[in-house]
């Protein structure tokens, strides 16, 4: 009897030992992830990102490509309207492209090194490696980590990351707020390490022509110097080229009259207000966070008048207003590009400009990349800041001396899919 009991005990021990051999604890997985990051050369991921920050969920198809050391291409497609935008980083800088409209923002930035992105593998793994209070568990064929969220806004507190047990490919990410509500969700359908890309996979001109099915035009000589929004028929400037033509307007609004006048001046000009200082392109300007670095004059750029054939779009109002803020007034300030202005007052004072730009402009603006979820925005200015972004052919600008960037992002996100009135 004793021998039988001893044999059974030994058999159970062997079974438990064999079962344990197939599992890893958090420390072993973290060590593997650290090693994988040190050898990461390239990858491609495809999936669906859903934003729950507005009244209705917004869904985007995401295609992300990475090539060592710092080349990125992220394509975001609005599933309802089949509108594509591309965020591209190469040696020339960071581009936000809208191929169907032949438009882009271009600016110098260390994105995404200083900002997390839910669809980037580096962001997810770094958040796991850096959080010493990480939570770990196994779930089916996945390792699951719950760690601190490391994104631009303090509203995102935690994130839950599912990784495949076999090769640590990302499978799903959920980012939650302080009340444990899911704000952003990313589900990967495909993910491939060591992906081989074509030589022009991260080239701005190639991405514009391939996505919009247009033939690039040669760059005319002695064209006008402008800023912010680019005509994609023009080749991208070289790394030694321009890094900025003008600075943001740093004067705070003294009263509503000055605010109105500034907005009207902007709407009747072919260049955005944050670059009113760019009338003398030979002057050096310093981008925020790049003090002491020498700037080069902007290259000559082509300007193509595409007119305003798209017509008026009404007034698009945000569905979110910061607490204590009310709409003061709204008005059309330029019929040529159908520009309208909304002024808000209360806890914060700010204006929202909406317009279809008559001219397509080429150049570069110093500023900060802002992740809006559905696209990227450009933040310029110091004492008075302006957040600029493009959506469905309309240029939006929020300008304020006291509105926090986090509130600007919330307002921008609430304007997606809002009808013009």
mmCIF file of C-alpha atoms in Angstrom:
data_model
loop_
_atom_site.group_PDB
_atom_site.id
_atom_site.type_symbol
_atom_site.label_atom_id
_atom_site.label_comp_id
_atom_site.label_asym_id
_atom_site.label_seq_id
_atom_site.Cartn_x
_atom_site.Cartn_y
_atom_site.Cartn_z
ATOM 1 C CA UNK A 1 0.000 0.000 0.000
ATOM 2 C CA UNK A 2 2.777 2.337 0.909
ATOM 3 C CA UNK A 3 4.576 1.511 -2.330
ATOM 4 C CA UNK A 4 1.453 2.319 -4.375
ATOM 5 C CA UNK A 5 1.052 5.634 -2.555
ATOM 6 C CA UNK A 6 4.700 6.489 -3.179
ATOM 7 C CA UNK A 7 4.417 5.642 -6.882
ATOM 8 C CA UNK A 8 1.297 7.820 -7.287
ATOM 9 C CA UNK A 9 3.012 10.711 -5.542
ATOM 10 C CA UNK A 10 5.991 10.443 -7.860
ATOM 11 C CA UNK A 11 3.773 10.348 -10.937
ATOM 12 C CA UNK A 12 1.890 13.469 -9.839
ATOM 13 C CA UNK A 13 5.169 15.260 -9.212
ATOM 14 C CA UNK A 14 6.377 14.426 -12.712
ATOM 15 C CA UNK A 15 3.094 15.626 -14.244
ATOM 16 C CA UNK A 16 3.279 18.917 -12.345
ATOM 17 C CA UNK A 17 6.915 19.376 -13.305
ATOM 18 C CA UNK A 18 6.184 18.817 -16.976
ATOM 19 C CA UNK A 19 3.285 21.255 -16.850
ATOM 20 C CA UNK A 20 5.421 23.899 -15.192
ATOM 21 C CA UNK A 21 8.149 23.534 -17.806
ATOM 22 C CA UNK A 22 5.812 24.864 -20.508
ATOM 23 C CA UNK A 23 5.032 28.141 -18.694
ATOM 24 C CA UNK A 24 7.042 31.256 -18.009
ATOM 25 C CA UNK A 25 6.715 33.717 -15.185
ATOM 26 C CA UNK A 26 6.684 37.513 -15.595
ATOM 27 C CA UNK A 27 10.419 37.858 -15.046
ATOM 28 C CA UNK A 28 11.250 35.372 -17.809
ATOM 29 C CA UNK A 29 8.837 37.013 -20.270
ATOM 30 C CA UNK A 30 10.161 40.491 -19.513
ATOM 31 C CA UNK A 31 13.709 39.260 -20.107
ATOM 32 C CA UNK A 32 12.649 37.795 -23.462
ATOM 33 C CA UNK A 33 10.941 41.058 -24.447
ATOM 34 C CA UNK A 34 14.021 43.082 -23.586
ATOM 35 C CA UNK A 35 16.115 40.797 -25.738
ATOM 36 C CA UNK A 36 13.607 40.970 -28.604
ATOM 37 C CA UNK A 37 13.637 44.781 -28.569
ATOM 38 C CA UNK A 38 17.429 44.846 -28.797
ATOM 39 C CA UNK A 39 17.233 42.834 -32.031
ATOM 40 C CA UNK A 40 14.131 44.472 -33.558
ATOM 41 C CA UNK A 41 14.778 45.395 -37.201
ATOM 42 C CA UNK A 42 11.382 45.708 -38.864
ATOM 43 C CA UNK A 43 7.742 44.748 -38.636
ATOM 44 C CA UNK A 44 4.347 45.241 -40.238
ATOM 45 C CA UNK A 45 1.035 45.153 -38.399
ATOM 46 C CA UNK A 46 -2.574 45.401 -39.571
ATOM 47 C CA UNK A 47 -5.590 45.808 -37.343
ATOM 48 C CA UNK A 48 -8.531 47.872 -36.149
ATOM 49 C CA UNK A 49 -8.395 50.772 -33.712
ATOM 50 C CA UNK A 50 -11.555 51.969 -31.981
ATOM 51 C CA UNK A 51 -11.830 55.279 -30.120
ATOM 52 C CA UNK A 52 -14.517 55.569 -27.456
ATOM 53 C CA UNK A 53 -13.811 59.170 -26.427
ATOM 54 C CA UNK A 54 -16.754 60.731 -28.291
ATOM 55 C CA UNK A 55 -20.500 60.189 -28.339
ATOM 56 C CA UNK A 56 -20.141 57.410 -30.898
ATOM 57 C CA UNK A 57 -17.221 54.980 -31.273
ATOM 58 C CA UNK A 58 -14.867 55.828 -34.144
ATOM 59 C CA UNK A 59 -13.301 52.885 -35.966
ATOM 60 C CA UNK A 60 -10.146 53.024 -38.070
ATOM 61 C CA UNK A 61 -8.230 50.427 -40.025
ATOM 62 C CA UNK A 62 -4.550 50.708 -39.126
ATOM 63 C CA UNK A 63 -1.535 49.591 -41.125
ATOM 64 C CA UNK A 64 1.808 50.182 -39.442
ATOM 65 C CA UNK A 65 5.295 49.636 -40.822
ATOM 66 C CA UNK A 66 8.636 50.055 -39.083
ATOM 67 C CA UNK A 67 12.177 49.802 -40.384
ATOM 68 C CA UNK A 68 15.282 50.204 -38.245
ATOM 69 C CA UNK A 69 16.516 52.679 -37.168
ATOM 70 C CA UNK A 70 13.666 55.209 -37.248
ATOM 71 C CA UNK A 71 11.442 54.861 -40.320
ATOM 72 C CA UNK A 72 7.697 54.655 -39.734
ATOM 73 C CA UNK A 73 4.601 54.546 -41.903
ATOM 74 C CA UNK A 74 1.152 54.461 -40.306
ATOM 75 C CA UNK A 75 -1.943 54.482 -42.493
ATOM 76 C CA UNK A 76 -5.263 55.295 -40.825
ATOM 77 C CA UNK A 77 -8.453 54.649 -42.781
ATOM 78 C CA UNK A 78 -11.870 55.849 -41.683
ATOM 79 C CA UNK A 79 -13.946 52.722 -42.241
ATOM 80 C CA UNK A 80 -17.180 54.677 -42.772
ATOM 81 C CA UNK A 81 -15.870 57.125 -45.356
ATOM 82 C CA UNK A 82 -12.837 55.306 -46.771
ATOM 83 C CA UNK A 83 -10.664 58.372 -46.133
ATOM 84 C CA UNK A 84 -6.977 57.609 -45.668
ATOM 85 C CA UNK A 85 -4.296 59.540 -43.865
ATOM 86 C CA UNK A 86 -0.664 58.529 -43.555
ATOM 87 C CA UNK A 87 1.789 59.442 -40.829
ATOM 88 C CA UNK A 88 5.286 59.064 -42.212
ATOM 89 C CA UNK A 89 8.711 59.478 -40.676
ATOM 90 C CA UNK A 90 11.904 59.413 -42.717
ATOM 91 C CA UNK A 91 15.161 61.349 -42.916
ATOM 92 C CA UNK A 92 13.347 64.524 -44.010
ATOM 93 C CA UNK A 93 11.089 64.692 -40.961
ATOM 94 C CA UNK A 94 7.550 63.745 -40.007
ATOM 95 C CA UNK A 95 4.739 64.023 -42.554
ATOM 96 C CA UNK A 96 0.979 63.773 -42.168
ATOM 97 C CA UNK A 97 -0.345 62.981 -45.641
ATOM 98 C CA UNK A 98 -3.849 63.070 -47.071
ATOM 99 C CA UNK A 99 -3.178 61.621 -50.547
ATOM 100 C CA UNK A 100 -6.702 62.019 -51.916
ATOM 101 C CA UNK A 101 -6.490 65.785 -51.273
ATOM 102 C CA UNK A 102 -2.808 66.086 -52.179
ATOM 103 C CA UNK A 103 -2.139 67.740 -48.849
ATOM 104 C CA UNK A 104 0.277 67.252 -45.998
ATOM 105 C CA UNK A 105 1.762 68.758 -42.893
ATOM 106 C CA UNK A 106 5.501 68.461 -42.547
ATOM 107 C CA UNK A 107 7.538 69.328 -39.482
ATOM 108 C CA UNK A 108 10.681 68.353 -37.665
ATOM 109 C CA UNK A 109 10.010 66.135 -34.674
ATOM 110 C CA UNK A 110 11.431 63.249 -32.705
ATOM 111 C CA UNK A 111 8.064 61.486 -32.897
ATOM 112 C CA UNK A 112 7.401 58.792 -31.837
ATOM 113 C CA UNK A 113 10.399 58.666 -29.503
ATOM 114 C CA UNK A 114 8.836 61.144 -27.104
ATOM 115 C CA UNK A 115 5.236 59.962 -27.460
ATOM 116 C CA UNK A 116 3.521 56.618 -27.202
ATOM 117 C CA UNK A 117 1.272 55.132 -29.865
ATOM 118 C CA UNK A 118 -1.078 52.252 -29.154
ATOM 119 C CA UNK A 119 -0.346 50.638 -32.544
ATOM 120 C CA UNK A 120 3.470 50.755 -32.247
ATOM 121 C CA UNK A 121 5.231 47.660 -30.929
ATOM 122 C CA UNK A 122 7.991 49.746 -29.321
ATOM 123 C CA UNK A 123 5.470 51.720 -27.286
ATOM 124 C CA UNK A 124 3.800 48.583 -25.944
ATOM 125 C CA UNK A 125 6.993 46.742 -25.020
ATOM 126 C CA UNK A 126 8.672 49.776 -23.471
ATOM 127 C CA UNK A 127 5.624 50.358 -21.275
ATOM 128 C CA UNK A 128 5.965 46.759 -20.011
ATOM 129 C CA UNK A 129 9.714 47.007 -19.426
ATOM 130 C CA UNK A 130 9.520 50.356 -17.635
ATOM 131 C CA UNK A 131 6.660 49.584 -15.240
ATOM 132 C CA UNK A 132 8.074 47.807 -12.192
ATOM 133 C CA UNK A 133 4.576 47.441 -10.759
ATOM 134 C CA UNK A 134 3.302 45.615 -13.839
ATOM 135 C CA UNK A 135 0.615 42.950 -13.443
ATOM 136 C CA UNK A 136 1.057 39.654 -15.282
ATOM 137 C CA UNK A 137 -1.155 36.691 -16.065
ATOM 138 C CA UNK A 138 -1.706 34.045 -18.716
ATOM 139 C CA UNK A 139 -4.915 33.820 -20.691
ATOM 140 C CA UNK A 140 -5.249 30.973 -23.181
ATOM 141 C CA UNK A 141 -2.448 31.312 -25.709
ATOM 142 C CA UNK A 142 -1.584 34.855 -24.573
ATOM 143 C CA UNK A 143 0.562 36.566 -21.978
ATOM 144 C CA UNK A 144 -1.330 39.549 -20.569
ATOM 145 C CA UNK A 145 0.301 42.590 -18.973
ATOM 146 C CA UNK A 146 -1.468 45.434 -17.207
ATOM 147 C CA UNK A 147 0.792 48.473 -17.004
ATOM 148 C CA UNK A 148 0.693 52.255 -16.771
ATOM 149 C CA UNK A 149 -0.317 54.095 -19.931
ATOM 150 C CA UNK A 150 2.416 56.349 -21.302
ATOM 151 C CA UNK A 151 0.526 58.572 -23.708
ATOM 152 C CA UNK A 152 0.201 62.331 -24.156
ATOM 153 C CA UNK A 153 -2.885 62.778 -22.038
ATOM 154 C CA UNK A 154 -3.268 62.171 -18.307
ATOM 155 C CA UNK A 155 -6.813 60.934 -18.975
ATOM 156 C CA UNK A 156 -5.366 57.581 -20.104
ATOM 157 C CA UNK A 157 -4.216 55.781 -16.973
ATOM 158 C CA UNK A 158 -3.813 52.044 -17.591
ATOM 159 C CA UNK A 159 -3.393 49.714 -20.528
ATOM 160 C CA UNK A 160 -3.833 45.982 -20.914
ATOM 161 C CA UNK A 161 -1.627 44.293 -23.496
ATOM 162 C CA UNK A 162 -2.111 40.790 -24.935
ATOM 163 C CA UNK A 163 0.991 39.144 -26.458
ATOM 164 C CA UNK A 164 1.197 35.824 -28.248
ATOM 165 C CA UNK A 165 2.947 33.200 -26.117
ATOM 166 C CA UNK A 166 4.912 31.838 -29.040
ATOM 167 C CA UNK A 167 6.660 34.882 -30.526
ATOM 168 C CA UNK A 168 5.373 37.854 -28.477
ATOM 169 C CA UNK A 169 3.405 39.366 -31.338
ATOM 170 C CA UNK A 170 0.827 41.921 -30.140
ATOM 171 C CA UNK A 171 -2.755 40.700 -30.317
ATOM 172 C CA UNK A 172 -4.831 43.307 -28.499
ATOM 173 C CA UNK A 173 -4.481 46.510 -26.462
ATOM 174 C CA UNK A 174 -7.047 48.231 -24.261
ATOM 175 C CA UNK A 175 -6.316 51.680 -22.804
ATOM 176 C CA UNK A 176 -8.520 52.799 -19.911
ATOM 177 C CA UNK A 177 -9.190 55.989 -17.987
ATOM 178 C CA UNK A 178 -9.238 56.605 -14.244
ATOM 179 C CA UNK A 179 -12.667 54.939 -13.987
ATOM 180 C CA UNK A 180 -11.467 51.793 -15.807
ATOM 181 C CA UNK A 181 -13.486 52.635 -18.924
ATOM 182 C CA UNK A 182 -11.942 51.576 -22.239
ATOM 183 C CA UNK A 183 -11.075 54.706 -24.218
ATOM 184 C CA UNK A 184 -8.898 53.204 -26.961
ATOM 185 C CA UNK A 185 -8.825 49.627 -28.215
ATOM 186 C CA UNK A 186 -6.457 48.161 -30.779
ATOM 187 C CA UNK A 187 -6.905 44.661 -32.219
ATOM 188 C CA UNK A 188 -4.213 43.245 -34.508
ATOM 189 C CA UNK A 189 -5.347 40.905 -37.269
ATOM 190 C CA UNK A 190 -1.862 40.405 -38.698
ATOM 191 C CA UNK A 191 1.648 41.038 -37.445
ATOM 192 C CA UNK A 192 4.958 40.055 -39.031
ATOM 193 C CA UNK A 193 8.477 40.575 -37.711
ATOM 194 C CA UNK A 194 11.471 41.076 -40.035
ATOM 195 C CA UNK A 195 9.270 42.288 -42.858
ATOM 196 C CA UNK A 196 11.035 43.256 -46.087
ATOM 197 C CA UNK A 197 9.886 46.551 -47.614
ATOM 198 C CA UNK A 198 10.374 48.185 -51.002
ATOM 199 C CA UNK A 199 13.087 50.850 -51.113
ATOM 200 C CA UNK A 200 10.512 53.651 -51.433
ATOM 201 C CA UNK A 201 8.151 52.357 -48.728
ATOM 202 C CA UNK A 202 8.953 55.347 -46.515
ATOM 203 C CA UNK A 203 9.354 57.958 -49.251
ATOM 204 C CA UNK A 204 6.880 60.823 -49.063
ATOM 205 C CA UNK A 205 6.498 61.362 -52.793
ATOM 206 C CA UNK A 206 6.051 57.654 -53.466
ATOM 207 C CA UNK A 207 3.370 57.370 -50.814
ATOM 208 C CA UNK A 208 1.471 60.351 -52.192
ATOM 209 C CA UNK A 209 1.480 59.182 -55.800
ATOM 210 C CA UNK A 210 0.781 55.548 -54.986
ATOM 211 C CA UNK A 211 -2.132 56.368 -52.705
ATOM 212 C CA UNK A 212 -3.751 59.053 -54.847
ATOM 213 C CA UNK A 213 -2.951 57.611 -58.310
ATOM 214 C CA UNK A 214 -1.484 60.874 -59.567
ATOM 215 C CA UNK A 215 1.657 61.600 -61.513
ATOM 216 C CA UNK A 216 4.158 63.846 -59.761
ATOM 217 C CA UNK A 217 4.812 67.212 -61.416
ATOM 218 C CA UNK A 218 8.225 68.899 -61.625
ATOM 219 C CA UNK A 219 8.911 71.637 -59.115
ATOM 220 C CA UNK A 220 8.485 75.071 -60.806
ATOM 221 C CA UNK A 221 11.289 77.539 -60.315
ATOM 222 C CA UNK A 222 10.963 80.764 -58.331
ATOM 223 C CA UNK A 223 7.691 79.709 -56.740
ATOM 224 C CA UNK A 224 6.322 81.283 -53.594
ATOM 225 C CA UNK A 225 7.545 80.417 -50.113
ATOM 226 C CA UNK A 226 4.727 79.363 -47.864
ATOM 227 C CA UNK A 227 4.171 77.050 -44.888
ATOM 228 C CA UNK A 228 2.211 74.353 -43.093
ATOM 229 C CA UNK A 229 0.149 72.560 -45.794
ATOM 230 C CA UNK A 230 1.970 71.096 -48.788
ATOM 231 C CA UNK A 231 1.093 70.359 -52.401
ATOM 232 C CA UNK A 232 2.061 66.738 -52.715
ATOM 233 C CA UNK A 233 3.003 67.122 -56.366
ATOM 234 C CA UNK A 234 6.174 68.755 -55.074
ATOM 235 C CA UNK A 235 9.157 66.623 -54.013
ATOM 236 C CA UNK A 236 9.830 66.613 -50.285
ATOM 237 C CA UNK A 237 12.683 68.913 -49.089
ATOM 238 C CA UNK A 238 15.945 67.242 -48.199
ATOM 239 C CA UNK A 239 17.156 66.805 -44.640
ATOM 240 C CA UNK A 240 19.480 69.772 -45.164
ATOM 241 C CA UNK A 241 16.570 71.841 -46.342
ATOM 242 C CA UNK A 242 14.101 73.939 -44.440
ATOM 243 C CA UNK A 243 13.023 73.227 -40.934
ATOM 244 C CA UNK A 244 10.737 76.175 -40.473
ATOM 245 C CA UNK A 245 9.608 79.379 -42.111
ATOM 246 C CA UNK A 246 7.786 81.179 -39.367
ATOM 247 C CA UNK A 247 6.947 81.274 -35.725
ATOM 248 C CA UNK A 248 3.578 81.104 -34.076
ATOM 249 C CA UNK A 249 1.949 84.345 -33.009
ATOM 250 C CA UNK A 250 2.974 84.671 -29.389
ATOM 251 C CA UNK A 251 0.740 87.573 -28.399
ATOM 252 C CA UNK A 252 -2.161 86.759 -26.112
ATOM 253 C CA UNK A 253 -5.543 88.165 -27.044
ATOM 254 C CA UNK A 254 -6.300 91.300 -25.075
ATOM 255 C CA UNK A 255 -10.027 91.192 -25.746
ATOM 256 C CA UNK A 256 -12.667 89.756 -28.043
ATOM 257 C CA UNK A 257 -12.114 92.420 -30.697
ATOM 258 C CA UNK A 258 -8.458 91.548 -31.102
ATOM 259 C CA UNK A 259 -9.357 87.868 -31.228
ATOM 260 C CA UNK A 260 -11.852 88.485 -34.026
ATOM 261 C CA UNK A 261 -9.448 90.639 -36.005
ATOM 262 C CA UNK A 262 -6.675 88.048 -35.753
ATOM 263 C CA UNK A 263 -8.965 85.307 -36.992
ATOM 264 C CA UNK A 264 -10.227 87.427 -39.893
ATOM 265 C CA UNK A 265 -6.675 88.284 -40.913
ATOM 266 C CA UNK A 266 -5.857 84.601 -40.949
ATOM 267 C CA UNK A 267 -8.918 83.586 -42.921
ATOM 268 C CA UNK A 268 -8.261 86.160 -45.657
ATOM 269 C CA UNK A 269 -4.640 85.137 -46.037
ATOM 270 C CA UNK A 270 -3.213 82.260 -48.066
ATOM 271 C CA UNK A 271 -1.005 81.236 -45.150
ATOM 272 C CA UNK A 272 -2.013 80.140 -41.620
ATOM 273 C CA UNK A 273 -1.859 82.691 -38.813
ATOM 274 C CA UNK A 274 0.817 80.836 -36.911
ATOM 275 C CA UNK A 275 3.271 81.836 -39.612
ATOM 276 C CA UNK A 276 2.585 85.536 -39.967
ATOM 277 C CA UNK A 277 6.190 86.083 -39.053
ATOM 278 C CA UNK A 278 7.304 84.258 -42.200
ATOM 279 C CA UNK A 279 7.174 87.292 -44.522
ATOM 280 C CA UNK A 280 10.983 87.301 -44.522
ATOM 281 C CA UNK A 281 11.927 83.669 -45.144
ATOM 282 C CA UNK A 282 15.626 84.404 -44.848
ATOM 283 C CA UNK A 283 15.335 84.945 -41.100
ATOM 284 C CA UNK A 284 16.275 82.165 -38.754
ATOM 285 C CA UNK A 285 13.560 80.752 -36.565
ATOM 286 C CA UNK A 286 13.831 78.337 -33.706
ATOM 287 C CA UNK A 287 11.397 75.492 -33.255
ATOM 288 C CA UNK A 288 10.037 74.814 -29.772
ATOM 289 C CA UNK A 289 12.472 72.603 -27.951
ATOM 290 C CA UNK A 290 15.193 73.251 -30.562
ATOM 291 C CA UNK A 291 16.697 76.473 -29.231
ATOM 292 C CA UNK A 292 20.270 77.007 -30.309
ATOM 293 C CA UNK A 293 19.956 74.950 -33.481
ATOM 294 C CA UNK A 294 20.595 76.770 -36.729
ATOM 295 C CA UNK A 295 17.652 77.000 -39.101
ATOM 296 C CA UNK A 296 17.999 77.202 -42.878
ATOM 297 C CA UNK A 297 15.862 79.377 -45.163
ATOM 298 C CA UNK A 298 12.890 77.583 -46.655
ATOM 299 C CA UNK A 299 13.256 76.268 -50.189
ATOM 300 C CA UNK A 300 11.249 77.733 -53.009
ATOM 301 C CA UNK A 301 7.923 75.956 -53.229
ATOM 302 C CA UNK A 302 5.152 75.552 -55.730
ATOM 303 C CA UNK A 303 1.701 76.923 -55.059
ATOM 304 C CA UNK A 304 -1.244 75.606 -57.023
ATOM 305 C CA UNK A 305 -4.591 77.373 -56.884
ATOM 306 C CA UNK A 306 -7.153 74.626 -56.686
ATOM 307 C CA UNK A 307 -10.013 77.021 -56.018
ATOM 308 C CA UNK A 308 -12.835 76.343 -53.617
ATOM 309 C CA UNK A 309 -14.861 74.043 -55.823
ATOM 310 C CA UNK A 310 -15.701 71.827 -52.870
ATOM 311 C CA UNK A 311 -18.114 74.519 -51.722
ATOM 312 C CA UNK A 312 -19.287 75.542 -48.254
ATOM 313 C CA UNK A 313 -19.508 72.962 -45.488
ATOM 314 C CA UNK A 314 -21.621 74.858 -42.977
ATOM 315 C CA UNK A 315 -20.439 75.282 -39.402
ATOM 316 C CA UNK A 316 -19.061 72.191 -37.699
ATOM 317 C CA UNK A 317 -19.438 72.439 -33.938
ATOM 318 C CA UNK A 318 -17.733 70.213 -31.377
ATOM 319 C CA UNK A 319 -19.930 67.966 -29.284
ATOM 320 C CA UNK A 320 -17.630 68.557 -26.306
ATOM 321 C CA UNK A 321 -17.086 71.849 -24.498
ATOM 322 C CA UNK A 322 -14.891 72.187 -21.408
ATOM 323 C CA UNK A 323 -16.819 72.738 -18.192
ATOM 324 C CA UNK A 324 -17.814 76.370 -17.735
ATOM 325 C CA UNK A 325 -17.346 77.259 -21.421
ATOM 326 C CA UNK A 326 -20.070 78.561 -23.724
ATOM 327 C CA UNK A 327 -20.222 79.553 -27.384
ATOM 328 C CA UNK A 328 -20.024 83.348 -27.627
ATOM 329 C CA UNK A 329 -20.691 83.765 -31.339
ATOM 330 C CA UNK A 330 -20.097 82.326 -34.782
ATOM 331 C CA UNK A 331 -19.547 84.042 -38.101
ATOM 332 C CA UNK A 332 -18.347 83.600 -41.652
ATOM 333 C CA UNK A 333 -15.116 85.532 -42.144
ATOM 334 C CA UNK A 334 -14.170 84.688 -45.741
ATOM 335 C CA UNK A 335 -16.464 83.540 -48.531
ATOM 336 C CA UNK A 336 -13.595 82.569 -50.855
ATOM 337 C CA UNK A 337 -12.502 79.614 -48.739
ATOM 338 C CA UNK A 338 -15.771 79.347 -46.798
ATOM 339 C CA UNK A 339 -13.922 80.146 -43.560
ATOM 340 C CA UNK A 340 -15.999 80.331 -40.407
ATOM 341 C CA UNK A 341 -15.031 81.229 -36.856
ATOM 342 C CA UNK A 342 -16.507 80.149 -33.533
ATOM 343 C CA UNK A 343 -15.569 82.053 -30.363
ATOM 344 C CA UNK A 344 -15.880 80.516 -26.916
ATOM 345 C CA UNK A 345 -15.674 82.168 -23.526
ATOM 346 C CA UNK A 346 -15.898 81.212 -19.869
ATOM 347 C CA UNK A 347 -13.401 79.059 -17.978
ATOM 348 C CA UNK A 348 -11.207 79.237 -21.092
ATOM 349 C CA UNK A 349 -11.223 81.641 -24.022
ATOM 350 C CA UNK A 350 -10.525 80.239 -27.463
ATOM 351 C CA UNK A 351 -11.508 80.356 -31.119
ATOM 352 C CA UNK A 352 -12.085 77.601 -33.651
ATOM 353 C CA UNK A 353 -11.367 78.349 -37.307
ATOM 354 C CA UNK A 354 -12.663 76.098 -40.099
ATOM 355 C CA UNK A 355 -11.809 76.622 -43.759
ATOM 356 C CA UNK A 356 -11.132 75.108 -47.136
ATOM 357 C CA UNK A 357 -7.781 76.500 -48.206
ATOM 358 C CA UNK A 358 -7.873 78.053 -51.672
ATOM 359 C CA UNK A 359 -4.155 77.553 -52.188
ATOM 360 C CA UNK A 360 -2.044 74.472 -51.593
ATOM 361 C CA UNK A 361 1.144 75.515 -49.896
ATOM 362 C CA UNK A 362 4.596 74.008 -49.521
ATOM 363 C CA UNK A 363 7.002 74.496 -46.656
ATOM 364 C CA UNK A 364 7.696 73.421 -43.113
ATOM 365 C CA UNK A 365 6.502 74.643 -39.740
ATOM 366 C CA UNK A 366 8.310 74.115 -36.447
ATOM 367 C CA UNK A 367 5.924 72.625 -33.959
ATOM 368 C CA UNK A 368 4.908 69.684 -31.842
ATOM 369 C CA UNK A 369 3.255 66.510 -33.128
ATOM 370 C CA UNK A 370 -0.053 65.903 -31.332
ATOM 371 C CA UNK A 371 -1.762 62.528 -31.547
ATOM 372 C CA UNK A 372 -5.498 63.064 -32.047
ATOM 373 C CA UNK A 373 -6.256 59.389 -32.497
ATOM 374 C CA UNK A 374 -7.993 59.774 -35.848
ATOM 375 C CA UNK A 375 -5.108 61.823 -37.290
ATOM 376 C CA UNK A 376 -2.128 63.902 -36.210
ATOM 377 C CA UNK A 377 -2.205 67.577 -35.334
ATOM 378 C CA UNK A 378 0.430 70.306 -35.252
ATOM 379 C CA UNK A 379 0.774 72.465 -32.133
ATOM 380 C CA UNK A 380 2.510 75.815 -32.636
ATOM 381 C CA UNK A 381 3.068 78.957 -30.596
ATOM 382 C CA UNK A 382 4.110 79.574 -27.021
ATOM 383 C CA UNK A 383 2.133 82.217 -25.087
ATOM 384 C CA UNK A 384 -0.728 81.665 -27.515
ATOM 385 C CA UNK A 385 -0.991 78.148 -28.928
ATOM 386 C CA UNK A 386 -2.685 76.892 -32.076
ATOM 387 C CA UNK A 387 -3.603 73.283 -32.792
ATOM 388 C CA UNK A 388 -4.018 72.624 -36.531
ATOM 389 C CA UNK A 389 -5.276 69.504 -38.277
ATOM 390 C CA UNK A 390 -6.959 68.389 -41.490
ATOM 391 C CA UNK A 391 -10.043 66.218 -41.799
ATOM 392 C CA UNK A 392 -12.095 65.525 -44.933
ATOM 393 C CA UNK A 393 -10.601 68.470 -46.806
ATOM 394 C CA UNK A 394 -11.268 70.989 -44.051
ATOM 395 C CA UNK A 395 -8.538 72.684 -42.064
ATOM 396 C CA UNK A 396 -9.285 73.200 -38.377
ATOM 397 C CA UNK A 397 -7.462 75.458 -35.944
ATOM 398 C CA UNK A 398 -8.031 75.933 -32.229
ATOM 399 C CA UNK A 399 -6.250 79.015 -30.884
ATOM 400 C CA UNK A 400 -6.038 80.029 -27.234
ATOM 401 C CA UNK A 401 -3.745 81.535 -24.626
ATOM 402 C CA UNK A 402 -5.161 79.506 -21.737
ATOM 403 C CA UNK A 403 -6.809 76.333 -23.098
ATOM 404 C CA UNK A 404 -4.733 73.260 -22.092
ATOM 405 C CA UNK A 405 -3.527 70.995 -24.886
ATOM 406 C CA UNK A 406 -5.465 68.084 -23.401
ATOM 407 C CA UNK A 407 -8.704 70.060 -23.758
ATOM 408 C CA UNK A 408 -7.800 70.971 -27.343
ATOM 409 C CA UNK A 409 -7.447 67.276 -28.139
ATOM 410 C CA UNK A 410 -10.846 66.460 -26.607
ATOM 411 C CA UNK A 411 -12.501 69.232 -28.613
ATOM 412 C CA UNK A 412 -10.832 68.076 -31.835
ATOM 413 C CA UNK A 413 -11.900 64.465 -31.293
ATOM 414 C CA UNK A 414 -15.498 65.555 -30.679
ATOM 415 C CA UNK A 415 -15.651 67.254 -34.081
ATOM 416 C CA UNK A 416 -15.105 64.060 -36.076
ATOM 417 C CA UNK A 417 -18.169 63.030 -38.101
ATOM 418 C CA UNK A 418 -20.102 66.094 -36.898
ATOM 419 C CA UNK A 419 -22.385 67.445 -39.673
ATOM 420 C CA UNK A 420 -22.101 71.036 -40.855
ATOM 421 C CA UNK A 421 -25.026 73.209 -39.838
#
